[in-house]
XYZ file of C-alpha atoms in Angstrom:
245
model
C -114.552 19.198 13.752
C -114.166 19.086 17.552
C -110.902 17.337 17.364
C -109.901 19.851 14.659
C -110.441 22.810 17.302
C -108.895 20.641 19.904
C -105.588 20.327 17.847
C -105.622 23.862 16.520
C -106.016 25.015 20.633
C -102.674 22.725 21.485
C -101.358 24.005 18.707
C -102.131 27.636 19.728
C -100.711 26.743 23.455
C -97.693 25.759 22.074
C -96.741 28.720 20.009
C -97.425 30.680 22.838
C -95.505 28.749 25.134
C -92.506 28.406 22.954
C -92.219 32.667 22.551
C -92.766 32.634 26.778
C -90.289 30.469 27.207
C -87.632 30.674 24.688
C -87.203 28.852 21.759
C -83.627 27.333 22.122
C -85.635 25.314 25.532
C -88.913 25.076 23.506
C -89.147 25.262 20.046
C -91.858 26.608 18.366
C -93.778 24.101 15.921
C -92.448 25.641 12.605
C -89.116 24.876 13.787
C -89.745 21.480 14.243
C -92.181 20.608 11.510
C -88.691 21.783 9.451
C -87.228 19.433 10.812
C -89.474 16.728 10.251
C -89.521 17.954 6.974
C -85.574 17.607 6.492
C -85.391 14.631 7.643
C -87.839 13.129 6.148
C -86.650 14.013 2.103
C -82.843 12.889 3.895
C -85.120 9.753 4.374
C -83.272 9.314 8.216
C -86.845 9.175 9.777
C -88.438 7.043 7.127
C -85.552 4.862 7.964
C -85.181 5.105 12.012
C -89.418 4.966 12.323
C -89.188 1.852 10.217
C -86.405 -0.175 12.235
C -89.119 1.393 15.917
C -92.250 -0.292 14.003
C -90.330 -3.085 13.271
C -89.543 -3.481 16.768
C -92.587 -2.902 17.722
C -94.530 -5.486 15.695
C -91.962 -8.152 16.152
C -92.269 -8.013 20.011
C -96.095 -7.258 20.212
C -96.593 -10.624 17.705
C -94.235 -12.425 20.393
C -96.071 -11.290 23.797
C -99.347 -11.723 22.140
C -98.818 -15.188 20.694
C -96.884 -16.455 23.933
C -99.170 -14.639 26.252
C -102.270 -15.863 24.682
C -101.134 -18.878 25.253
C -100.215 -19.393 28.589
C -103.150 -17.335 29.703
C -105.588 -19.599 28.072
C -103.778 -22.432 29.917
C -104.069 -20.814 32.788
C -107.267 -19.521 32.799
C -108.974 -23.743 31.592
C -106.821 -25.119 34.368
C -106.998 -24.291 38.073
C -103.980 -26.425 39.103
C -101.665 -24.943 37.012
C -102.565 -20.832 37.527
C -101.698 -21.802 41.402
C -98.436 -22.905 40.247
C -97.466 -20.545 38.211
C -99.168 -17.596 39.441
C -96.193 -16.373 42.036
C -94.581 -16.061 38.448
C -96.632 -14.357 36.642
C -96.902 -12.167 39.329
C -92.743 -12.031 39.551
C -92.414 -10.999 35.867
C -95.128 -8.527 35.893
C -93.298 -6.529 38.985
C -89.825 -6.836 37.421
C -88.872 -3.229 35.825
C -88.524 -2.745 32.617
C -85.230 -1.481 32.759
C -83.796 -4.399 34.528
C -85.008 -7.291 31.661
C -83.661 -4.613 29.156
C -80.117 -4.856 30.664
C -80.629 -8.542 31.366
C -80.506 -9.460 27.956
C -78.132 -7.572 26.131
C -75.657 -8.713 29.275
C -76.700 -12.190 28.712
C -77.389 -12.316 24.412
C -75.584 -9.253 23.299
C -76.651 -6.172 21.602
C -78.665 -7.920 19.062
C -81.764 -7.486 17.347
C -83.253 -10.815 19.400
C -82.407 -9.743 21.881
C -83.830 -6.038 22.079
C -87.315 -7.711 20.537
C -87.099 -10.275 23.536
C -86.289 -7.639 26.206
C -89.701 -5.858 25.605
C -92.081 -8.936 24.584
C -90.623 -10.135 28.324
C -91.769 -6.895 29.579
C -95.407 -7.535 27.826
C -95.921 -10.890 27.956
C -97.379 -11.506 31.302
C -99.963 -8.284 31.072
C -101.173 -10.311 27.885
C -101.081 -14.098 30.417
C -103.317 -12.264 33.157
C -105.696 -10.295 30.632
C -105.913 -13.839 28.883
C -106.568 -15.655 31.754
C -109.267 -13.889 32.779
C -110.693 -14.392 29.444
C -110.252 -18.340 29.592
C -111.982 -17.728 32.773
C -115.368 -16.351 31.552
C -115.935 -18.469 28.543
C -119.622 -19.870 29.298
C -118.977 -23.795 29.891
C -122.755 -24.555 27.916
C -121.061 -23.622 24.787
C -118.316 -26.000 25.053
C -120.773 -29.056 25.685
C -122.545 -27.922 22.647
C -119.768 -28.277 20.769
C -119.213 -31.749 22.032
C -122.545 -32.750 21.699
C -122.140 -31.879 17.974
C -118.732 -33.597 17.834
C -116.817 -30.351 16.429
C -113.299 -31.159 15.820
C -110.841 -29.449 18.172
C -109.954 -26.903 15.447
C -113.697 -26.538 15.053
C -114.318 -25.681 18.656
C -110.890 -23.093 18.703
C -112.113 -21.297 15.890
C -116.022 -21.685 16.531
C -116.463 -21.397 20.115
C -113.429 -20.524 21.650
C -111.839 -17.772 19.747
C -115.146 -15.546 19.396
C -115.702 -15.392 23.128
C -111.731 -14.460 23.679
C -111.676 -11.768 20.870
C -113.216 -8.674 23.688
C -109.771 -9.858 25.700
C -107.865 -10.103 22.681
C -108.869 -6.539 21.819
C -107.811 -5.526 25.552
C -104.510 -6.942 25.269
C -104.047 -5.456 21.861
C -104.732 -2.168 22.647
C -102.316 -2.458 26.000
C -99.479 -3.603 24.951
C -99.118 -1.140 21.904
C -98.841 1.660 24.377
C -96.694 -0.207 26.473
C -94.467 -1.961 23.912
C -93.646 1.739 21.895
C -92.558 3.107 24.883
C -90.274 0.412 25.575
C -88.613 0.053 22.787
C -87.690 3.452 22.842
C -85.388 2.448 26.457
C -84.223 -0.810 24.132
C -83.007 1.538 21.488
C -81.449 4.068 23.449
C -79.238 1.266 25.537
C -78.164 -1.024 22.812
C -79.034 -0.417 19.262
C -77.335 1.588 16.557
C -80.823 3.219 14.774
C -84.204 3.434 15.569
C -86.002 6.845 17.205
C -85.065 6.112 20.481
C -81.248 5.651 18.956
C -82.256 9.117 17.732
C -83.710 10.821 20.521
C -80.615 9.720 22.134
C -78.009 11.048 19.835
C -80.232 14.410 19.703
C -80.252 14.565 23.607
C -76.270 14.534 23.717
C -76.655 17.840 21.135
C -79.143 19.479 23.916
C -81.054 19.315 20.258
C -84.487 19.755 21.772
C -86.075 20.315 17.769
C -84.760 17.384 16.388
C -86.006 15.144 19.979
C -89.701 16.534 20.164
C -89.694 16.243 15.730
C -88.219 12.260 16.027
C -91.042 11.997 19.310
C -94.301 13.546 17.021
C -93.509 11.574 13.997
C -93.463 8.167 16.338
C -96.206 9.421 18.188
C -98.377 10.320 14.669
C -97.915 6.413 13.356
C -98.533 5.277 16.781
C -101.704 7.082 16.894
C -102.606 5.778 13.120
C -102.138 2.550 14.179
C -104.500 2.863 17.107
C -107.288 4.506 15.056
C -107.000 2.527 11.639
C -106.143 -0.632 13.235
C -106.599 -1.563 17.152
C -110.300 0.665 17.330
C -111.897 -0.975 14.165
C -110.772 -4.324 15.383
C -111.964 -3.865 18.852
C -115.349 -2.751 18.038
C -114.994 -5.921 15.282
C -114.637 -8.226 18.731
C -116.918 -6.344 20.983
C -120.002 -5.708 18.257
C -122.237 -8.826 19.637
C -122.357 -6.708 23.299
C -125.559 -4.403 23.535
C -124.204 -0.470 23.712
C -124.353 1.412 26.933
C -127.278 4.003 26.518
């Protein structure tokens, strides 16, 4: 009920706004819930939201899988995080905007290469959250699994695994907010669809409708994804903690 009221009060502020302000600058929401609603039975945003979440889920599987890894690496081995700490540190202060360029200069406008450009940008938020996760895992439960003679794919998935899935959850829930904004940058620089390719086009039509319309439909699945998928899975990982009073 409470968020209900809350999204009935922005809704409110906004109608409000829009009639203060003009609506050519700031459309009121019927205008551009029509055209949502146009575009959506044209099927152009079922289309340009599909090629974003593709995006999306093809670079966050890439930082998370790569990122994972090297932080655990990191994180069981004190020799190498010295040596490749100035890197991590490197990559995690280089702009966004630069890598983007980077790598359609250097691999074209392709669809590697935009997925690359922002799992680059991700990837070593994921190595540090990681790394502090390798960090913490209690050493007992490790000899236990020795003294028991678990297999190594025993011990990943046993002993391992369940103490990393609270940093897992972290990293998760980071780098979706991070990765959907950036792909919004890759599509507006070098691809030919997507809602940023949208936004874009929109932008060059001083179309402000069709830009916040393309920006609340992204922003909806985003936030579906976040409560159907990334909340359930992070209670999932942190359910074995005792609740804060």
């Amino acid at each position: 009920m409470t968020l209900l009221v809350s999204l009935a009060g922005l809704f409110v502020v906004w109608f409000v706004a829009a009639h203060l302000i003009g609506s050519r600058i700031f459309p009121p929401p019927g205008q551009v819930f029509a055209f949502v609603a146009k575009e959506t039975v044209s099927g152009e945003l079922p289309f340009h939201l599909s090629m974003t979440l593709m995006r999306v889920v093809g670079a966050f599987a890439v930082a998370m899988a790569i990122g994972s890894a090297i932080g655990i690496a990191l994180g069981q081995s004190a020799r190498l995080d010295r040596f490749f700490d100035p890197w991590v540190i490197l990559f995690i202060n280089i702009p966004a905007l630069v890598t983007i360029v980077l790598a359609y200069i250097w691999f074209g406008l392709s669809e590697a290469a935009a997925i690359g450009a922002v799992a680059v940008n991700k990837i070593p938020n994921v190595i540090v959250t990681m790394r502090e996760g390798a960090r913490s895992m209690d050493p007992h439960y490790s000899e236990m699994a020795k003294v028991f003679r678990f297999s190594r794919l025993t011990t990943l998935r046993e002993v391992v695994l369940p103490q990393l899935q609270p940093y897992f959850a972290a990293s998760a829930r980071s780098g979706i907010a991070l990765i959907w904004k950036i792909v919004l940058v890759v599509e507006l620089l070098g691809r030919p669809n997507g809602v940023g390719f949208q936004i874009h086009l929109y932008f060059q039509f001083f179309d402000v409708a069709a830009i916040l319309g393309y920006t609340l439909a992204f922003v909806a699945v985003m936030i579906a994804v976040e409560l159907l998928l990334i909340q359930p899975y992070e209670r999932h990982a942190r359910r074995w903690r005792p609740r804060a009073a």
